[in-house]
Short mmCIF file of C-alpha atoms and ligand atoms in Angstrom, two decimals:
data_model
loop_
_atom_site.label_atom_id
_atom_site.label_comp_id
_atom_site.label_asym_id
_atom_site.label_seq_id
_atom_site.Cartn_x
_atom_site.Cartn_y
_atom_site.Cartn_z
CA MET A 1 96.27 72.60 77.04
CA ALA A 2 97.25 76.09 77.84
CA GLN A 3 94.32 78.13 78.81
CA THR A 4 92.72 81.15 76.60
CA SER A 5 92.89 84.91 77.71
CA THR A 6 89.58 85.77 78.10
CA ARG A 7 90.59 89.85 79.04
CA PRO A 8 89.96 91.99 76.13
CA ALA A 9 93.44 93.15 74.69
CA GLU A 10 95.58 96.21 76.63
CA LEU A 11 96.79 97.96 74.28
CA VAL A 12 100.62 96.98 74.89
CA VAL A 13 102.75 100.10 74.41
CA ASP A 14 106.16 98.99 75.84
CA LEU A 15 108.67 96.73 74.79
CA VAL A 16 108.30 92.68 75.09
CA ILE A 17 111.85 91.70 76.36
CA ASP A 18 112.19 88.27 78.35
CA GLY A 19 108.71 88.08 79.22
CA ALA A 20 108.39 91.93 80.64
CA ILE A 21 107.16 94.82 79.41
CA ARG A 22 108.64 97.50 80.36
CA PRO A 23 109.85 101.08 78.59
CA ALA A 24 112.94 101.54 75.88
CA ALA A 25 116.18 102.44 78.08
CA SER A 26 116.33 105.67 76.40
CA GLY A 27 112.44 106.82 77.57
CA GLU A 28 112.09 107.48 74.22
CA ARG A 29 108.81 107.23 72.52
CA LEU A 30 107.23 107.21 68.94
CA GLU A 31 103.73 108.42 68.21
CA VAL A 32 101.36 105.94 66.15
CA ARG A 33 99.12 107.38 63.69
CA ASP A 34 95.68 106.90 62.77
CA PRO A 35 95.58 106.98 59.07
CA ALA A 36 92.44 107.97 58.24
CA THR A 37 92.55 111.03 60.88
CA GLY A 38 95.93 111.95 61.49
CA GLU A 39 95.46 111.50 65.25
CA VAL A 40 98.17 110.25 67.46
CA VAL A 41 96.65 106.76 68.58
CA ALA A 42 99.49 105.94 71.04
CA GLU A 43 102.59 106.63 72.33
CA VAL A 44 104.62 103.67 72.24
CA ALA A 45 107.96 102.71 73.34
CA GLY A 46 110.82 103.61 70.83
CA GLY A 47 113.46 100.91 71.64
CA GLY A 48 117.08 101.88 70.16
CA PRO A 49 120.41 99.35 70.44
CA ASP A 50 120.34 99.08 74.31
CA ASP A 51 117.39 97.29 74.37
CA VAL A 52 117.87 95.30 71.00
CA GLN A 53 120.52 93.77 72.44
CA GLN A 54 119.01 92.81 75.90
CA ALA A 55 116.97 91.48 73.40
CA ILE A 56 119.05 89.78 71.84
CA ASP A 57 120.92 88.45 74.99
CA ALA A 58 117.36 87.39 76.82
CA GLY A 59 116.78 85.24 73.37
CA ARG A 60 119.96 83.45 74.03
CA ALA A 61 119.98 82.63 77.35
CA ALA A 62 116.02 81.50 76.85
CA GLN A 63 116.66 79.39 73.76
CA PRO A 64 118.47 76.26 74.79
CA ALA A 65 115.66 75.18 77.12
CA TRP A 66 113.44 75.93 74.73
CA ALA A 67 114.89 74.03 71.75
CA GLY A 68 114.98 71.58 74.34
CA LEU A 69 111.85 70.80 74.99
CA GLU A 70 110.10 67.85 73.93
CA PRO A 71 108.79 69.28 70.44
CA ALA A 72 105.30 67.95 71.03
CA GLU A 73 104.75 70.22 74.12
CA ARG A 74 106.46 73.43 71.91
CA GLY A 75 103.86 72.67 69.59
CA ARG A 76 100.95 72.64 72.39
CA ARG A 77 102.14 76.46 73.65
CA LEU A 78 102.87 77.49 70.00
CA ARG A 79 98.76 76.98 69.51
CA ALA A 80 98.15 77.77 72.77
CA VAL A 81 99.43 81.46 70.92
CA ALA A 82 96.71 80.72 68.64
CA ASP A 83 94.24 80.13 70.85
CA HIS A 84 95.02 83.28 72.39
CA ILE A 85 95.18 85.52 69.41
CA ARG A 86 91.44 83.94 68.41
CA ALA A 87 90.46 84.94 72.18
CA LEU A 88 91.50 88.67 71.21
CA ALA A 89 90.54 88.35 67.87
CA ASP A 90 88.25 91.67 68.29
CA ASP A 91 90.60 93.62 69.71
CA LEU A 92 93.24 92.90 68.02
CA ALA A 93 91.48 93.33 64.82
CA LEU A 94 89.47 97.10 66.36
CA THR A 95 93.97 97.92 66.89
CA GLU A 96 95.05 96.61 63.52
CA SER A 97 92.77 98.64 61.64
CA THR A 98 93.52 101.55 63.69
CA ASP A 99 97.42 101.32 63.17
CA THR A 100 96.92 100.93 59.66
CA GLY A 101 93.77 102.05 58.17
CA LYS A 102 92.74 99.43 56.53
CA PRO A 103 89.44 98.23 56.33
CA LEU A 104 87.61 96.06 59.26
CA SER A 105 86.94 93.42 57.99
CA GLN A 106 90.49 93.23 56.45
CA ALA A 107 92.03 93.04 59.86
CA ARG A 108 89.99 90.79 61.23
CA THR A 109 91.37 88.20 58.30
CA ASP A 110 94.48 89.13 59.28
CA VAL A 111 94.38 88.09 62.55
CA ALA A 112 93.08 85.38 61.79
CA VAL A 113 95.10 84.48 59.33
CA ALA A 114 98.25 84.69 62.26
CA ALA A 115 96.55 82.74 64.66
CA GLU A 116 96.45 79.95 61.73
CA TYR A 117 100.27 80.40 61.25
CA PHE A 118 100.86 79.52 65.02
CA GLU A 119 98.54 76.39 64.85
CA PHE A 120 100.14 75.54 61.52
CA TYR A 121 103.50 75.43 63.02
CA GLY A 122 102.49 73.93 66.09
CA GLY A 123 101.19 70.78 64.03
CA LEU A 124 104.04 71.10 61.75
CA VAL A 125 106.94 71.02 64.74
CA ASP A 126 106.54 66.72 64.89
CA ILE A 127 107.70 66.63 61.59
CA LEU A 128 111.36 68.28 61.92
CA TYR A 129 112.64 65.23 60.33
CA GLY A 130 116.49 65.26 58.86
CA ASP A 131 117.49 62.71 56.93
CA THR A 132 119.28 58.91 56.84
CA VAL A 133 122.13 58.76 53.86
CA PRO A 134 123.07 54.80 53.18
CA LEU A 135 126.72 54.91 52.85
CA ARG A 136 128.58 51.78 52.09
CA GLY A 137 128.13 48.52 53.69
CA ASP A 138 126.60 49.23 57.12
CA ASP A 139 127.99 52.88 57.30
CA LEU A 140 125.21 56.23 57.49
CA ALA A 141 125.01 59.18 58.17
CA LEU A 142 122.67 61.52 59.42
CA VAL A 143 121.44 64.75 58.53
CA LEU A 144 120.01 66.73 61.00
CA ARG A 145 118.03 70.17 61.17
CA GLU A 146 119.15 71.98 63.78
CA PRO A 147 117.81 75.51 65.13
CA TYR A 148 120.25 78.41 64.34
CA GLY A 149 119.92 80.14 67.65
CA VAL A 150 118.80 83.47 68.13
CA THR A 151 116.75 84.92 64.92
CA GLY A 152 116.25 88.36 63.86
CA HIS A 153 113.01 89.38 62.49
CA ILE A 154 112.76 93.04 60.60
CA THR A 155 109.05 93.15 59.25
CA ALA A 156 107.20 96.01 57.68
CA TRP A 157 103.90 98.10 58.81
CA ASN A 158 101.40 97.36 56.01
CA TYR A 159 100.65 93.20 57.61
CA PRO A 160 101.81 94.11 60.33
CA ILE A 161 100.27 91.23 62.94
CA GLN A 162 100.28 88.64 59.91
CA ILE A 163 103.93 89.43 58.65
CA ALA A 164 105.25 89.11 62.42
CA ALA A 165 103.09 86.23 62.91
CA ARG A 166 104.68 84.37 59.60
CA THR A 167 108.14 84.92 60.22
CA THR A 168 108.32 83.80 63.98
CA ALA A 169 105.91 81.32 64.18
CA PRO A 170 108.39 78.90 62.24
CA ALA A 171 111.27 80.06 63.92
CA LEU A 172 110.08 79.31 66.89
CA MET A 173 108.98 76.03 66.01
CA ALA A 174 112.14 74.96 64.96
CA GLY A 175 113.79 76.11 68.66
CA ASN A 176 115.02 79.21 67.58
CA ALA A 177 114.26 82.29 70.36
CA CYS A 178 113.02 85.50 68.16
CA VAL A 179 114.39 88.96 68.31
CA LEU A 180 111.39 90.68 66.64
CA LYS A 181 111.40 94.87 65.15
CA PRO A 182 108.20 96.02 63.84
CA ALA A 183 107.70 98.56 61.75
CA GLU A 184 107.39 102.06 63.42
CA GLU A 185 104.41 102.91 61.41
CA ALA A 186 102.58 100.49 62.91
CA PRO A 187 103.93 98.54 65.74
CA LEU A 188 100.84 97.65 68.05
CA THR A 189 99.54 94.24 67.01
CA THR A 190 102.88 92.82 67.07
CA LEU A 191 103.44 94.51 70.90
CA ALA A 192 100.08 92.57 71.50
CA LEU A 193 101.27 88.96 69.89
CA GLY A 194 104.99 89.47 72.12
CA ALA A 195 102.57 89.64 75.30
CA LEU A 196 99.73 87.51 74.66
CA ALA A 197 102.77 84.67 73.49
CA VAL A 198 103.95 84.98 77.28
CA GLU A 199 100.89 84.28 78.45
CA ALA A 200 100.36 81.74 76.44
CA GLY A 201 103.37 79.53 77.75
CA VAL A 202 106.21 80.43 75.69
CA PRO A 203 108.79 81.33 77.60
CA ALA A 204 110.49 84.83 79.05
CA GLY A 205 112.42 85.04 76.07
CA VAL A 206 111.85 82.86 73.95
CA LEU A 207 109.99 86.07 71.75
CA ASN A 208 111.27 89.53 72.27
CA VAL A 209 109.49 91.81 70.79
CA VAL A 210 111.71 96.43 69.75
CA PRO A 211 109.87 98.48 68.39
CA GLY A 212 112.21 101.12 67.20
CA ILE A 213 113.23 103.34 64.36
CA GLY A 214 114.68 101.50 61.34
CA GLU A 215 118.25 103.21 61.22
CA THR A 216 118.87 102.93 64.49
CA ALA A 217 117.02 100.01 66.23
CA GLY A 218 117.09 98.12 62.51
CA ALA A 219 120.14 99.07 61.32
CA TYR A 220 121.35 97.71 65.12
CA LEU A 221 119.78 93.84 64.81
CA ALA A 222 120.91 93.55 61.01
CA ALA A 223 124.77 94.62 61.82
CA SER A 224 124.40 92.69 64.64
CA ASP A 225 127.16 89.72 65.14
CA ASP A 226 125.13 88.32 68.22
CA ILE A 227 122.07 86.97 65.85
CA ASP A 228 122.21 83.88 64.18
CA HIS A 229 119.51 84.35 61.31
CA LEU A 230 118.19 87.30 59.87
CA SER A 231 114.53 87.69 58.36
CA PHE A 232 113.95 90.96 57.23
CA THR A 233 110.68 92.18 55.21
CA GLY A 234 109.82 95.39 53.51
CA GLY A 235 111.68 97.36 50.41
CA LEU A 236 114.18 96.65 48.04
CA ASP A 237 116.22 100.07 49.25
CA THR A 238 116.26 98.68 53.07
CA GLY A 239 116.32 95.24 52.39
CA ARG A 240 119.82 95.77 50.34
CA LEU A 241 120.88 98.07 53.55
CA VAL A 242 120.38 95.41 55.75
CA MET A 243 121.98 92.34 53.49
CA THR A 244 125.13 94.69 53.27
CA ALA A 245 124.27 95.16 57.06
CA ALA A 246 124.24 91.04 57.40
CA ALA A 247 126.80 89.75 55.41
CA ARG A 248 130.06 91.73 57.03
CA ASN A 249 128.96 88.71 59.95
CA VAL A 250 128.05 86.04 57.30
CA LYS A 251 124.33 86.34 58.83
CA PRO A 252 122.22 83.79 56.80
CA VAL A 253 119.08 86.45 55.27
CA THR A 254 115.96 86.03 53.99
CA LEU A 255 114.48 89.18 52.05
CA GLU A 256 111.09 89.30 51.42
CA LEU A 257 110.56 92.28 49.69
CA GLY A 258 108.31 94.05 46.94
CA GLY A 259 106.46 93.31 43.82
CA LYS A 260 105.20 94.49 40.75
CA SER A 261 102.63 91.68 40.37
CA PRO A 262 100.54 90.94 37.34
CA ASN A 263 97.13 90.02 36.44
CA ILE A 264 97.61 88.12 33.03
CA VAL A 265 93.93 88.07 30.88
CA LEU A 266 94.67 86.01 27.96
CA ASP A 267 92.31 85.94 25.12
CA ASP A 268 90.13 83.17 26.03
CA ALA A 269 89.93 84.88 30.26
CA ASP A 270 86.63 84.61 32.09
CA LEU A 271 85.73 88.06 32.80
CA ASP A 272 83.09 87.69 34.76
CA ARG A 273 85.19 86.04 37.35
CA SER A 274 88.63 88.22 36.65
CA VAL A 275 87.25 91.65 37.30
CA PRO A 276 86.27 91.38 40.93
CA VAL A 277 89.26 89.52 41.76
CA ILE A 278 91.75 92.19 39.56
CA THR A 279 89.73 94.62 41.52
CA LYS A 280 90.48 93.17 44.75
CA ALA A 281 93.85 92.42 44.14
CA ILE A 282 94.75 96.44 43.73
CA LEU A 283 92.59 97.79 46.20
CA GLN A 284 92.85 94.74 48.78
CA ASN A 285 94.56 97.16 52.10
CA ALA A 286 94.51 100.31 49.55
CA GLY A 287 97.12 99.17 47.55
CA GLN A 288 99.65 98.42 49.93
CA THR A 289 100.64 94.66 49.33
CA CYS A 290 104.05 93.61 48.26
CA SER A 291 102.08 91.04 46.33
CA ALA A 292 99.12 93.53 45.22
CA GLY A 293 97.87 92.51 41.60
CA SER A 294 99.28 96.64 40.43
CA ARG A 295 99.42 95.85 36.84
CA ALA A 296 96.71 94.27 34.49
CA ILE A 297 98.25 92.89 31.13
CA VAL A 298 95.27 92.36 28.89
CA HIS A 299 95.30 90.79 25.54
CA ARG A 300 94.67 93.53 22.95
CA SER A 301 91.29 91.74 21.71
CA LEU A 302 89.77 92.19 25.43
CA HIS A 303 91.39 95.15 26.40
CA ALA A 304 88.51 97.43 26.01
CA GLU A 305 86.03 95.50 28.01
CA LEU A 306 88.64 94.82 30.44
CA LEU A 307 88.91 98.87 30.57
CA GLU A 308 85.54 99.39 31.15
CA ARG A 309 84.42 96.86 33.55
CA LEU A 310 87.37 98.31 35.64
CA ALA A 311 86.25 101.10 35.50
CA ALA A 312 82.96 100.90 36.31
CA ALA A 313 83.66 98.56 39.33
CA PHE A 314 85.98 101.13 40.69
CA GLU A 315 83.06 103.93 40.04
CA GLY A 316 81.14 101.75 43.60
CA VAL A 317 84.60 101.89 45.11
CA ARG A 318 83.82 102.99 48.48
CA LEU A 319 85.97 105.04 50.92
CA GLY A 320 86.67 105.42 54.42
CA ARG A 321 88.08 105.27 57.72
CA GLY A 322 88.93 101.41 58.58
CA LEU A 323 86.59 101.17 61.10
CA ASP A 324 83.89 101.77 59.40
CA ASP A 325 85.30 98.97 56.87
CA PRO A 326 85.07 100.18 53.72
CA ASP A 327 85.66 99.03 50.38
CA LEU A 328 89.23 101.11 50.46
CA GLY A 329 90.89 102.72 53.81
CA PRO A 330 93.44 105.51 53.95
CA LEU A 331 97.35 105.62 53.05
CA ILE A 332 99.10 104.71 55.68
CA SER A 333 100.74 108.18 55.90
CA ALA A 334 100.97 112.03 54.37
CA ALA A 335 104.75 111.19 53.05
CA GLN A 336 102.77 107.91 51.40
CA VAL A 337 100.03 109.76 49.45
CA GLU A 338 103.06 112.38 47.94
CA ARG A 339 104.28 109.27 46.64
CA VAL A 340 101.37 107.66 45.15
CA LEU A 341 100.47 111.19 43.47
CA SER A 342 104.26 111.82 42.13
CA PHE A 343 103.90 108.16 40.51
CA LEU A 344 100.95 109.54 39.03
CA GLN A 345 102.11 112.50 37.88
CA SER A 346 105.10 110.38 36.39
CA ALA A 347 102.39 108.07 35.19
CA ARG A 348 100.71 110.95 32.36
CA ALA A 349 104.02 111.78 31.54
CA ASP A 350 105.31 108.91 30.23
CA GLY A 351 101.64 108.82 28.31
CA GLY A 352 99.23 107.30 30.64
CA ARG A 353 96.22 107.59 30.53
CA ILE A 354 94.64 108.07 33.49
CA VAL A 355 90.60 106.94 32.80
CA PHE A 356 89.69 106.25 36.64
CA GLY A 357 90.50 108.34 39.71
CA GLY A 358 94.28 109.70 39.93
CA ASP A 359 94.28 112.26 42.94
CA ARG A 360 93.92 112.51 46.23
CA ALA A 361 90.84 111.81 47.79
CA THR A 362 88.28 113.33 50.72
CA VAL A 363 85.99 111.57 52.78
CA ASP A 364 83.16 113.04 54.69
CA GLY A 365 85.27 114.86 57.84
CA LEU A 366 88.21 112.88 58.18
CA ASP A 367 91.21 114.30 57.09
CA GLY A 368 93.29 110.85 56.55
CA TYR A 369 95.36 109.92 54.27
CA PHE A 370 92.62 109.19 51.36
CA VAL A 371 93.75 108.90 47.97
CA GLN A 372 90.99 107.73 45.22
CA PRO A 373 91.20 104.10 43.12
CA THR A 374 92.78 105.26 39.92
CA LEU A 375 93.00 103.22 36.55
CA VAL A 376 95.88 104.03 34.72
CA ASP A 377 95.44 102.91 30.70
CA ALA A 378 98.10 102.85 27.59
CA VAL A 379 100.86 102.54 30.36
CA HIS A 380 104.05 101.00 28.52
CA PRO A 381 105.80 98.34 29.70
CA ASP A 382 108.85 100.82 30.04
CA ALA A 383 107.14 103.43 32.42
CA ARG A 384 108.34 104.20 36.08
CA VAL A 385 104.81 103.38 37.02
CA ALA A 386 104.89 99.70 35.30
CA GLN A 387 108.12 99.37 37.18
CA GLU A 388 108.25 100.42 40.12
CA GLU A 389 106.52 100.14 43.54
CA VAL A 390 103.65 102.31 43.91
CA PHE A 391 102.66 101.02 46.99
CA GLY A 392 98.94 102.51 46.32
CA PRO A 393 95.59 102.17 44.70
CA VAL A 394 96.77 101.97 41.59
CA LEU A 395 96.88 99.93 38.35
CA SER A 396 98.34 100.09 35.27
CA VAL A 397 96.49 98.17 31.90
CA LEU A 398 98.86 96.92 29.87
CA VAL A 399 98.14 95.34 26.36
CA CYS A 400 99.73 92.28 24.64
CA ASP A 401 99.22 90.35 21.28
CA SER A 402 99.75 86.58 22.36
CA ASP A 403 100.73 84.44 25.34
CA ALA A 404 104.55 84.75 24.71
CA ASP A 405 104.37 88.75 24.78
CA ALA A 406 102.47 88.32 27.92
CA VAL A 407 104.63 87.06 29.41
CA GLU A 408 107.95 88.73 28.63
CA ILE A 409 105.95 92.12 29.65
CA ALA A 410 105.02 90.38 33.43
CA ASP A 411 108.96 89.37 33.80
CA ALA A 412 109.71 93.05 32.18
CA THR A 413 110.45 94.20 35.82
CA PRO A 414 113.19 93.95 38.49
CA TYR A 415 110.28 92.01 40.79
CA GLY A 416 109.14 88.43 40.73
CA LEU A 417 106.72 87.77 43.90
CA VAL A 418 102.95 86.60 42.31
CA THR A 419 101.48 86.31 39.42
CA ALA A 420 97.68 85.70 37.67
CA VAL A 421 97.22 83.61 34.95
CA TRP A 422 93.42 84.54 33.19
CA THR A 423 92.38 81.24 30.90
CA SER A 424 89.90 79.01 30.12
CA ASP A 425 92.88 76.46 28.27
CA ILE A 426 94.07 74.73 31.36
CA ASP A 427 97.74 73.82 29.44
CA ARG A 428 97.89 77.43 27.91
CA ALA A 429 97.64 78.11 32.05
CA LEU A 430 100.03 75.42 32.45
CA ARG A 431 102.80 76.46 29.74
CA VAL A 432 102.48 80.28 30.68
CA ALA A 433 103.05 79.47 34.90
CA ARG A 434 106.09 77.37 33.89
CA ARG A 435 107.70 79.92 32.00
CA LEU A 436 107.55 82.89 34.52
CA LYS A 437 110.01 84.19 37.09
CA SER A 438 106.92 84.61 39.91
CA GLY A 439 107.47 83.29 43.42
CA GLN A 440 103.35 82.01 42.91
CA VAL A 441 101.50 81.44 39.90
CA PHE A 442 97.96 81.58 40.81
CA VAL A 443 95.29 80.40 37.94
CA ASN A 444 91.66 81.95 37.32
CA ALA A 445 92.73 83.34 40.66
CA PHE A 446 94.65 85.71 42.76
CA GLY A 447 96.03 84.26 46.13
CA ALA A 448 97.86 87.49 47.66
CA GLY A 449 97.93 87.13 51.66
CA GLY A 450 96.52 83.63 52.36
CA GLY A 451 97.23 80.29 52.10
CA VAL A 452 99.69 80.08 55.23
CA GLN A 453 100.39 76.20 53.95
CA LEU A 454 102.46 77.93 50.45
CA PRO A 455 105.77 78.58 50.00
CA PHE A 456 105.93 82.02 49.37
CA GLY A 457 109.18 84.65 48.14
CA GLY A 458 110.23 85.92 45.58
CA TYR A 459 112.25 86.28 42.35
CA LYS A 460 115.00 88.71 41.36
CA HIS A 461 115.09 91.46 43.27
CA SER A 462 111.23 90.07 45.22
CA GLY A 463 113.61 88.59 47.54
CA PHE A 464 114.72 84.88 48.41
CA GLY A 465 114.42 82.47 50.79
CA ARG A 466 110.84 81.39 51.62
CA GLU A 467 108.64 81.51 54.10
CA LYS A 468 104.93 79.55 55.09
CA GLY A 469 104.59 76.24 54.49
CA VAL A 470 106.38 73.59 55.29
CA GLU A 471 109.37 75.21 53.08
CA ALA A 472 109.90 77.07 56.13
CA MET A 473 111.56 74.63 58.66
CA ARG A 474 114.36 74.93 55.91
CA THR A 475 114.33 78.78 56.76
CA TYR A 476 115.10 78.32 59.98
CA THR A 477 117.04 75.33 60.55
CA GLN A 478 120.81 74.72 59.59
CA THR A 479 121.49 71.16 58.74
CA LYS A 480 124.09 69.22 60.49
CA THR A 481 125.79 65.82 59.15
CA VAL A 482 126.73 63.08 60.98
CA THR A 483 128.39 59.91 59.58
CA PHE A 484 128.57 56.60 61.33
CA ASP A 485 131.74 54.56 60.24
CA VAL A 486 130.65 51.59 61.49
CA HIS A 487 132.80 48.57 62.09
CA GLN A 488 132.47 45.56 60.55
P1 NAD B 1 110.76 99.57 54.69
O1 NAD B 1 111.69 98.91 54.15
O2 NAD B 1 110.65 100.84 54.89
O3 NAD B 1 110.96 99.22 56.31
C1 NAD B 1 110.99 97.83 56.73
C2 NAD B 1 111.52 97.69 57.94
O4 NAD B 1 113.25 97.90 57.79
C3 NAD B 1 110.96 98.65 59.13
O5 NAD B 1 110.35 98.09 60.65
C4 NAD B 1 111.45 99.37 59.33
O6 NAD B 1 111.69 100.17 60.60
C5 NAD B 1 113.18 99.01 59.04
N1 NAD B 1 114.20 99.76 58.54
C6 NAD B 1 114.44 100.35 57.70
N2 NAD B 1 115.12 100.98 57.33
C7 NAD B 1 116.18 100.07 58.21
C8 NAD B 1 117.97 99.79 58.35
N3 NAD B 1 118.45 100.80 57.99
N4 NAD B 1 118.51 98.85 58.57
C9 NAD B 1 117.40 98.14 59.45
N5 NAD B 1 116.03 98.30 59.49
C10 NAD B 1 115.42 99.33 58.41
O7 NAD B 1 109.34 99.08 54.31
P2 NAD B 1 107.93 99.20 54.99
O8 NAD B 1 107.49 100.60 53.64
O9 NAD B 1 107.86 99.05 56.28
O10 NAD B 1 107.06 98.43 53.86
C11 NAD B 1 106.65 98.30 52.45
C12 NAD B 1 107.85 97.43 51.88
O11 NAD B 1 107.42 96.05 52.18
C13 NAD B 1 107.19 97.32 50.19
O12 NAD B 1 108.37 97.30 49.33
C14 NAD B 1 106.32 95.96 50.54
O13 NAD B 1 106.63 95.31 48.61
C15 NAD B 1 107.12 95.31 51.31
N6 NAD B 1 106.50 94.01 51.72
C16 NAD B 1 107.02 92.97 51.27
C17 NAD B 1 106.59 91.53 51.80
C18 NAD B 1 106.81 90.26 51.09
O14 NAD B 1 106.31 89.40 52.21
N7 NAD B 1 107.25 90.02 50.07
C19 NAD B 1 105.23 91.80 52.66
C20 NAD B 1 104.86 92.85 53.39
C21 NAD B 1 105.84 94.39 52.35
#
């Protein structure tokens, strides 16, 4: 069992390549800001194409020995990563909260979930089974699951350590070496993960972390013919670019993109139960969640009551700096605030009625990127605010008249990531769940973020391929069939 570290997490601000921590080849630095104040809290190495190439080369050199380790030993090392994350959990959560602006308790959850990914896949490694297929007579085929080799991972800023763990833990479990490019807005905990993995016994070169600008470092990784698989978590437009780049080299791609996920409230729903969950589903991480519950589709008979209760819940929301653990923290950047405000403008123009919020917020003494929790009623299903990902604390309320109507409205966006159905009738719940075009459906719950065991990924423009769960073993392996023609 690898020992766990008890030293406090030093801020890692340089690249983690081949087990060493070093500046970018170009010497470039990127500023990282605290979204609550706008102040620069760190300057990290700005990796470029040269650094990404070195990381790929390091992965290529290290991967055969990693894949050749006894699976149980690979598993032990991944579980040691989980131990190291837990040993540094307080520091990692403080860093994550400062870097992203998210409430500290959310950051703590994210760090805990990151550890769970390494524990889960560290435990699964022994069941990386293939199949045997009986053929004629004694003839037999083996279907083997093999690692790709070097996998590229490009991640988003909204749940940095959680997504980094989600995408690399199964890839490492399967025997791949990883090159991970975190988002430039919030790279700190991903760098820490790269450094602590080395301490936990993951060999040098097996997990490389290279923060850098998307259009340079990210684009170079996506267009590289030297990687064997690419996993991308981010926005739809970037996903298209990344997939196009990978297609030129015929690289397999997993895309985890955005969503416009609804809570469907049928006429027999329990509002006592659903209102707090619907509120959290949109306000968690200030709405900057791929699976944010950004639409409420409510049966006409419950519309007025739901709206009133949601407005009351929004009224009680406490804004503040992430480190003070408020209900609602700042958005990631000034640009994100402008984007959210432009959605509110178009919501009004499209006939929406702002019931609560609707503007930027001021929080005592802080010059950060705050927006009020915002409730918009009378939203038409075709309105921009109902169709596109806002990525802010903005809940659109839409009305339906039947279960079929609810399903039609729920599916009438380009996305299909997650959906919740609120009803007291399990038959209705199942009927609706089966009809929805959605990667996950929750009945009387909304599970954004949780459940490392549950396959996760989108229908339609929310992406394809699956992360999480046993399913991710398939994502990060390729299949080889070996047949035996047995001499009689
Ligand atoms: P983004 O698409 O702007 O950036 C994502 C990553 O891509 C970053 O690391 C960025 O540097 C990189 N990038 C940017 N341009 C690139 C290019 N030309 N080539 C290669 N890489 C490039 O997304 P974001 O703003 O960081 O994150 C928000 C988006 O991510 C939202 O749409 C959200 O729904 C989505 N997201 C999805 C999931 C999921 O699991 N489905 C999880 C989290 C976030």
